[in-house]
XYZ file of C-alpha atoms in Angstrom:
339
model
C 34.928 -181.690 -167.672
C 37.191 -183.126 -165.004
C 39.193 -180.463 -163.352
C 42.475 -180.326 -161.481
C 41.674 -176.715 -160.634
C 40.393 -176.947 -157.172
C 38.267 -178.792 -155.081
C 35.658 -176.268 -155.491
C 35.279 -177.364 -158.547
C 33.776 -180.572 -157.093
C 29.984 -181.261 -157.036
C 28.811 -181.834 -153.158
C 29.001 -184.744 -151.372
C 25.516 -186.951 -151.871
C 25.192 -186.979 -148.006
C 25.061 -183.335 -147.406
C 22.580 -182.987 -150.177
C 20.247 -185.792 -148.621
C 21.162 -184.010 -144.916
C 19.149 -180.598 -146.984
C 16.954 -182.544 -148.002
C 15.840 -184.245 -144.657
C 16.102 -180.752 -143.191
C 13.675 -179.406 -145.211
C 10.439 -180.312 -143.731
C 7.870 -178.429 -141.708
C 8.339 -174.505 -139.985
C 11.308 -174.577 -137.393
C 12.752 -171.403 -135.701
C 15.378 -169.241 -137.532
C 18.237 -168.192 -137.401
C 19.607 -170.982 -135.834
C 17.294 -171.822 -132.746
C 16.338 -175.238 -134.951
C 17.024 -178.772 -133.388
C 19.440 -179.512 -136.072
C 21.904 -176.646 -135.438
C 21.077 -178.324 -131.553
C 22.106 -181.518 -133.070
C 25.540 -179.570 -134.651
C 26.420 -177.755 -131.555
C 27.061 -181.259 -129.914
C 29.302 -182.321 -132.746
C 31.232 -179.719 -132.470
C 32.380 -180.716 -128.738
C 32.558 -183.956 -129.909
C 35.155 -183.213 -132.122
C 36.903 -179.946 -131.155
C 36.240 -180.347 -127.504
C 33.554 -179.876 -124.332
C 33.984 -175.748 -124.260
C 34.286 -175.696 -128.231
C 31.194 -173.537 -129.786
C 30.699 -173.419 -133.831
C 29.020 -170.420 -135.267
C 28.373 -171.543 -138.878
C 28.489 -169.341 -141.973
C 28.466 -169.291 -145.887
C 32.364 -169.221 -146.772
C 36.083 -169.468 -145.866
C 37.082 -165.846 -146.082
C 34.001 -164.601 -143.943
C 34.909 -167.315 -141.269
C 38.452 -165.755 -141.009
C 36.830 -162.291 -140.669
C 34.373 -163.177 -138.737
C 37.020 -164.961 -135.879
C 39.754 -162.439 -136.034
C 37.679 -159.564 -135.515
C 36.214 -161.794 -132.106
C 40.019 -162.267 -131.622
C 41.830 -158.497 -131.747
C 41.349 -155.230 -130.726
C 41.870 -152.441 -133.125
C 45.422 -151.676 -132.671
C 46.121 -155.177 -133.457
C 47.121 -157.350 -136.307
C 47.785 -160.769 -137.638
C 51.116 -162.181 -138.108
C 50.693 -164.548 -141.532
C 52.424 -166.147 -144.234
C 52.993 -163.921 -147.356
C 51.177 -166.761 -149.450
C 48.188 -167.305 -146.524
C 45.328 -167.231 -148.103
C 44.151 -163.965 -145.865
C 46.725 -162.235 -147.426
C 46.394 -163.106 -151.360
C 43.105 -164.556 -152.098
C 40.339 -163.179 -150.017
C 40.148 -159.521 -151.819
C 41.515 -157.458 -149.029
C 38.429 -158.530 -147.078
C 40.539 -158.617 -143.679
C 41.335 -155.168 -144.521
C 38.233 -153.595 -146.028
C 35.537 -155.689 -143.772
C 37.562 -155.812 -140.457
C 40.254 -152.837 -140.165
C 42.739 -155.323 -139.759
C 46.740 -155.052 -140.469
C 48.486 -158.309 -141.863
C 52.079 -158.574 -140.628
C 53.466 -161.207 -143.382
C 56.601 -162.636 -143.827
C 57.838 -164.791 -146.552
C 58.116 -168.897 -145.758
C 59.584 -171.262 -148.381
C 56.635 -174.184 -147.490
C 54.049 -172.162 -146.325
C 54.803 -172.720 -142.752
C 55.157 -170.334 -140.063
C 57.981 -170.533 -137.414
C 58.345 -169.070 -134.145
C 61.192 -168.072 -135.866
C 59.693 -166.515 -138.527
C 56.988 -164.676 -136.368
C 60.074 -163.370 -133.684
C 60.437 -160.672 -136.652
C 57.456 -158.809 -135.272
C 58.072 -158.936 -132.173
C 59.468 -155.089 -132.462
C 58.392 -152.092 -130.990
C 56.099 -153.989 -128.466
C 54.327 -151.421 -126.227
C 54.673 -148.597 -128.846
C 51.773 -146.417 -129.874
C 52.777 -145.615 -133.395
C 52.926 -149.149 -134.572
C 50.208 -151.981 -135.069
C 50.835 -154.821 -132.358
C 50.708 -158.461 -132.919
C 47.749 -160.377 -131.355
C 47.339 -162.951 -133.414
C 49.210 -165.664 -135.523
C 47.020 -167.021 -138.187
C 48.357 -170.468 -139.243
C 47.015 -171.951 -142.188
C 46.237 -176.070 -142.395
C 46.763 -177.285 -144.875
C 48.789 -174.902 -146.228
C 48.268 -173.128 -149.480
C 51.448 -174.804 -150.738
C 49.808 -178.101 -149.921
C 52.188 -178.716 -146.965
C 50.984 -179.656 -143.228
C 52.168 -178.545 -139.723
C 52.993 -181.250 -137.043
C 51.155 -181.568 -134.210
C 54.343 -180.487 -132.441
C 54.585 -177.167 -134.355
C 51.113 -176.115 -134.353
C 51.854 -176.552 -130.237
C 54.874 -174.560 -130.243
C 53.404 -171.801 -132.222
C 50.299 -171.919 -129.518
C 52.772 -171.417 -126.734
C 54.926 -169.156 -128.179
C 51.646 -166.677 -129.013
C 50.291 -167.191 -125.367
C 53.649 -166.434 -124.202
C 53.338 -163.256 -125.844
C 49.736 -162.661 -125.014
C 48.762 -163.486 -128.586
C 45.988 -165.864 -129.658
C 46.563 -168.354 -132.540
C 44.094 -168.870 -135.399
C 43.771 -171.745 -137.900
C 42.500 -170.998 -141.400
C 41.102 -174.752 -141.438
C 40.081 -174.452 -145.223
C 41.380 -177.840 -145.318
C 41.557 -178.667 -141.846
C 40.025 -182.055 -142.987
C 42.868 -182.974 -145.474
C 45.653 -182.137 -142.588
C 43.748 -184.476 -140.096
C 43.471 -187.318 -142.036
C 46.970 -186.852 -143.621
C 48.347 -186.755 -140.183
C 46.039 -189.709 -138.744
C 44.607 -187.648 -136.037
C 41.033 -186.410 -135.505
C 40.058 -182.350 -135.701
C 40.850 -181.979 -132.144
C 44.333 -182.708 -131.817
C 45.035 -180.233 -134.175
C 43.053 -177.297 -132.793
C 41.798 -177.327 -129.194
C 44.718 -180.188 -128.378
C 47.835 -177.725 -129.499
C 46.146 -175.072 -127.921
C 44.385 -173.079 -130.898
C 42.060 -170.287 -129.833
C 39.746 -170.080 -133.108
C 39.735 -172.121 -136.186
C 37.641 -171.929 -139.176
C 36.773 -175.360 -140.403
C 36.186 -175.823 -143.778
C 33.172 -177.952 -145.127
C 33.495 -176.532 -148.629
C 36.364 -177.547 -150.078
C 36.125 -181.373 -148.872
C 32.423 -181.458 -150.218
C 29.532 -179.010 -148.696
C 27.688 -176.317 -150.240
C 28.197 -173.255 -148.941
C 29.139 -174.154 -145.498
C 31.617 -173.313 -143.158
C 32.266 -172.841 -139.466
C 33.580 -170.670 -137.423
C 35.073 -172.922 -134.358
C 36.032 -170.614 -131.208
C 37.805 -172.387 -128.659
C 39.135 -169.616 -126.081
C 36.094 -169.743 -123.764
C 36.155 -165.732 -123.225
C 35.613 -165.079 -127.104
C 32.025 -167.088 -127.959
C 29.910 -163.736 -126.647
C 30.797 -161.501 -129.466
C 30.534 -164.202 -132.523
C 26.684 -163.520 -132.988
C 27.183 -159.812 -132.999
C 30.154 -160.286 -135.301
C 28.540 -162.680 -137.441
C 25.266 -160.685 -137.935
C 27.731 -157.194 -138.865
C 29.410 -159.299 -141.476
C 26.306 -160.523 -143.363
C 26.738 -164.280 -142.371
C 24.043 -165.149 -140.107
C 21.778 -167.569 -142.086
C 17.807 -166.956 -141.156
C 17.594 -170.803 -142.830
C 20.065 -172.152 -140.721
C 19.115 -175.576 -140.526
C 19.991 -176.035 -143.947
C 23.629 -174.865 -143.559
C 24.098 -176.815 -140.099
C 22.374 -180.195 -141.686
C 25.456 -180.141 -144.002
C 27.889 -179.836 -141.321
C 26.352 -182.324 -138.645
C 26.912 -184.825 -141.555
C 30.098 -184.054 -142.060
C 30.909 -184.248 -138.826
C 28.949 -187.705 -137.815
C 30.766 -191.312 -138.850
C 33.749 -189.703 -139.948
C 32.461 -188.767 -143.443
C 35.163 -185.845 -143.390
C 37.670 -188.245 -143.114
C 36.331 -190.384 -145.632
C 36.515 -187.896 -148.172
C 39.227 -185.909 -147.293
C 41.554 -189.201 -146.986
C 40.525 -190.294 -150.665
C 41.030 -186.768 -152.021
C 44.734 -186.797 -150.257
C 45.076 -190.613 -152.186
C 44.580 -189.396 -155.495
C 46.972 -186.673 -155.097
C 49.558 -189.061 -154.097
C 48.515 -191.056 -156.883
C 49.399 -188.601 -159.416
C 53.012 -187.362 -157.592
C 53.802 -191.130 -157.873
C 53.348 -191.218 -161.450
C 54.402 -187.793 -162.521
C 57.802 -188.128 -160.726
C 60.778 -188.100 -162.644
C 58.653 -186.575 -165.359
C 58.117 -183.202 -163.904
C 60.061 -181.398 -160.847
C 57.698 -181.280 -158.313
C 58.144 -178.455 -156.049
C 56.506 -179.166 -152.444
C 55.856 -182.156 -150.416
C 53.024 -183.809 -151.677
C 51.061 -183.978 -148.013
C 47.872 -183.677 -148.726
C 45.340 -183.139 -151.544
C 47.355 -180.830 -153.708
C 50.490 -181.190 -155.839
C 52.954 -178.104 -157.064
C 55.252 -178.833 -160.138
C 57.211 -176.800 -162.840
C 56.577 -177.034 -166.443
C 56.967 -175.045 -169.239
C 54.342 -172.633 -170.690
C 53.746 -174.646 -174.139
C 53.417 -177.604 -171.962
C 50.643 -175.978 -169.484
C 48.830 -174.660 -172.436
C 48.338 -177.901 -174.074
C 47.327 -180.124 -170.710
C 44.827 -177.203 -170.313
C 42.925 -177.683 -172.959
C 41.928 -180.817 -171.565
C 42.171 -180.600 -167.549
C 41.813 -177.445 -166.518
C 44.467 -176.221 -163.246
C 45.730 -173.326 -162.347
C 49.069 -171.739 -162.858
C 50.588 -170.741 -159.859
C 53.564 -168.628 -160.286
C 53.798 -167.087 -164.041
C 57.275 -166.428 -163.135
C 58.281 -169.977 -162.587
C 56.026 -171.975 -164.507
C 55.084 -173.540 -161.384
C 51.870 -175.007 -161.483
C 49.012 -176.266 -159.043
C 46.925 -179.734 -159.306
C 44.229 -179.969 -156.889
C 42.125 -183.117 -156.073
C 38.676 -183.742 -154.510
C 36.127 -186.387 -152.761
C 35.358 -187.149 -156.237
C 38.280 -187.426 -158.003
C 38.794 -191.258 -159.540
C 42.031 -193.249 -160.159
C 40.841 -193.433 -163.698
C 41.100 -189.491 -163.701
C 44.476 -189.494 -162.419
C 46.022 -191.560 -164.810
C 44.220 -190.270 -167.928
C 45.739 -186.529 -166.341
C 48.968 -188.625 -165.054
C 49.511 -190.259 -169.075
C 48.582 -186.689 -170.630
C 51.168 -184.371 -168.336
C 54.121 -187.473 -168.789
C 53.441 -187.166 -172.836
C 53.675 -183.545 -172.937
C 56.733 -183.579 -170.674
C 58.727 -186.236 -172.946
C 58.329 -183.338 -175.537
């Protein structure tokens, strides 16, 4: 089967399994006091800065938990995006795990605004109403679209302003970077983030994913935090070996950068065929077609409809995904489209 799904769909990249693999040898401590979460904790500050400190865990939805709860206090909540993926795909796990109050508001991209959060800021020092501390960004975004440097920096300042903190859902953190031709820093610790959660899963780890705090008076709660929300791995050095690779010669970039390729590969040959919906930025591409037309490409290449509504529909690419994949999927949707 090759699948336009998602790119957790993919298998794992073969240097994160060989990274388990060397790992596994001999009795080191748990829970990670092992030399290769050592090793991790110095790429980390490589890459996200000298005070930067990664906690790792086993997905994307507890690493959002897991940060905002370091991030608020209980009368607080998080301004998002009404299509974040905090507010439509994690289960109500913000809500049910952590206590915490989204504040959404609709965004035609994806993209907050200061703007866009400004609609919040209401009712600031009342007791009867939740308070904004937080602006969770999302980068990527689920619509596929990226922030600028410049915006992810305005947001930061306007949130400090405020006395708010800004998170990045980093799910695809490594698809923005390499999109935007700029390492993992400059968008989080350089614009002024306080926590991100970097994704490893998505561009090609198993079962890895980081929790990135930046905001130097935050780190002392993340173990506590972690342990409460079941993500503190007692065989740590397996989850870290996965992101120290990731994070060593630039193999995120590598495989983030080929996965963003392919899904300009396919725009480029779709267009005029199909209306594509959102900027094609990174490794995703959103397009409209009509039911009969999904139903038949999906007996083939399985992808996800995203709006029943609209017919709009979602094509995903990963590390793995080949130019010969892309046009066989490219040839199919074109046929179906000419009718």
């Amino acid at each position: 089967m090759r699948a336009f799904a998602s790119d957790n769909y993919a298998p794992a990249l073969p240097e994160a399994l060989e990274a388990i693999a060397a790992a596994n040898t001999g009795h080191v401590v748990s829970y990670g006091a092992d030399p290769v979460t050592g090793r991790l904790a110095e790429r980390v500050r490589e890459h996200f800065g000298a005070q930067a400190v990664g906690f790792p865990v086993f997905n994307g939805t507890a690493a959002n938990v897991v940060g905002l709860r370091a991030m608020l206090r209980p009368w607080q909540g998080v301004v998002c995006a009404e299509s974040a993926h905090l507010n439509v795909d994690e289960g109500g796990a913000p809500e049910t795990m952590a206590g915490i109050k989204l504040l959404t508001t609709p965004t035609p991209d994806g993209k907050l605004t200061t703007e866009l959060v400004e609609r919040w800021m209401t009712r600031i020092g009342d007791e009867h109403v939740v308070q904004p501390g937080v602006v969770s960004i999302t980068q990527s975004t689920e619509l596929g679209t990226l922030y600028t440097v410049e915006e992810m920096a305005a947001l930061a300042d306007y949130a400090h302003a405020r006395g708010m903190r800004l998170h990045v859902d980093g799910s695809r953190l490594a698809n923005a970077a390499a999109a935007l031709d700029v390492g993992l820093g400059d968008i989080t610790a350089g614009v002024g983030a306080d926590v991100v959660s970097f994704g490893g899963t998505k561009v090609g780890l198993l079962a890895a994913e980081l929790v990135v705090v930046l905001d130097p008076s935050l780190p002392d709660a993340l173990p506590y935090l972690r342990k409460q929300s079941m993500q503190l791995a007692s065989k740590m050095r397996f989850v870290s070996a996965q992101l120290e690779v990731l994070l060593t010669d630039d193999l995120w970039r590598r495989a983030a950068s080929h996965a963003n390729a392919m899904a300009r590969r396919l725009a480029d040959a779709v267009a005029g065929h199909v209306t594509i919906t959102q900027a094609v930025q990174a490794n995703s591409v959103f397009a409209i077609l009509p039911p009969e037309a999904t139903a038949q490409l999906q007996q083939d290449f399985p992808f996800y409809v995203w709006d029943e509504h609209t017919g709009e529909v979602r094509w995903m690419f990963a590390w793995d995904t080949t130019e010969a994949d892309v046009d066989a999927f490219a040839a199919a949707i074109v046929l179906v489209a000419s009718g």
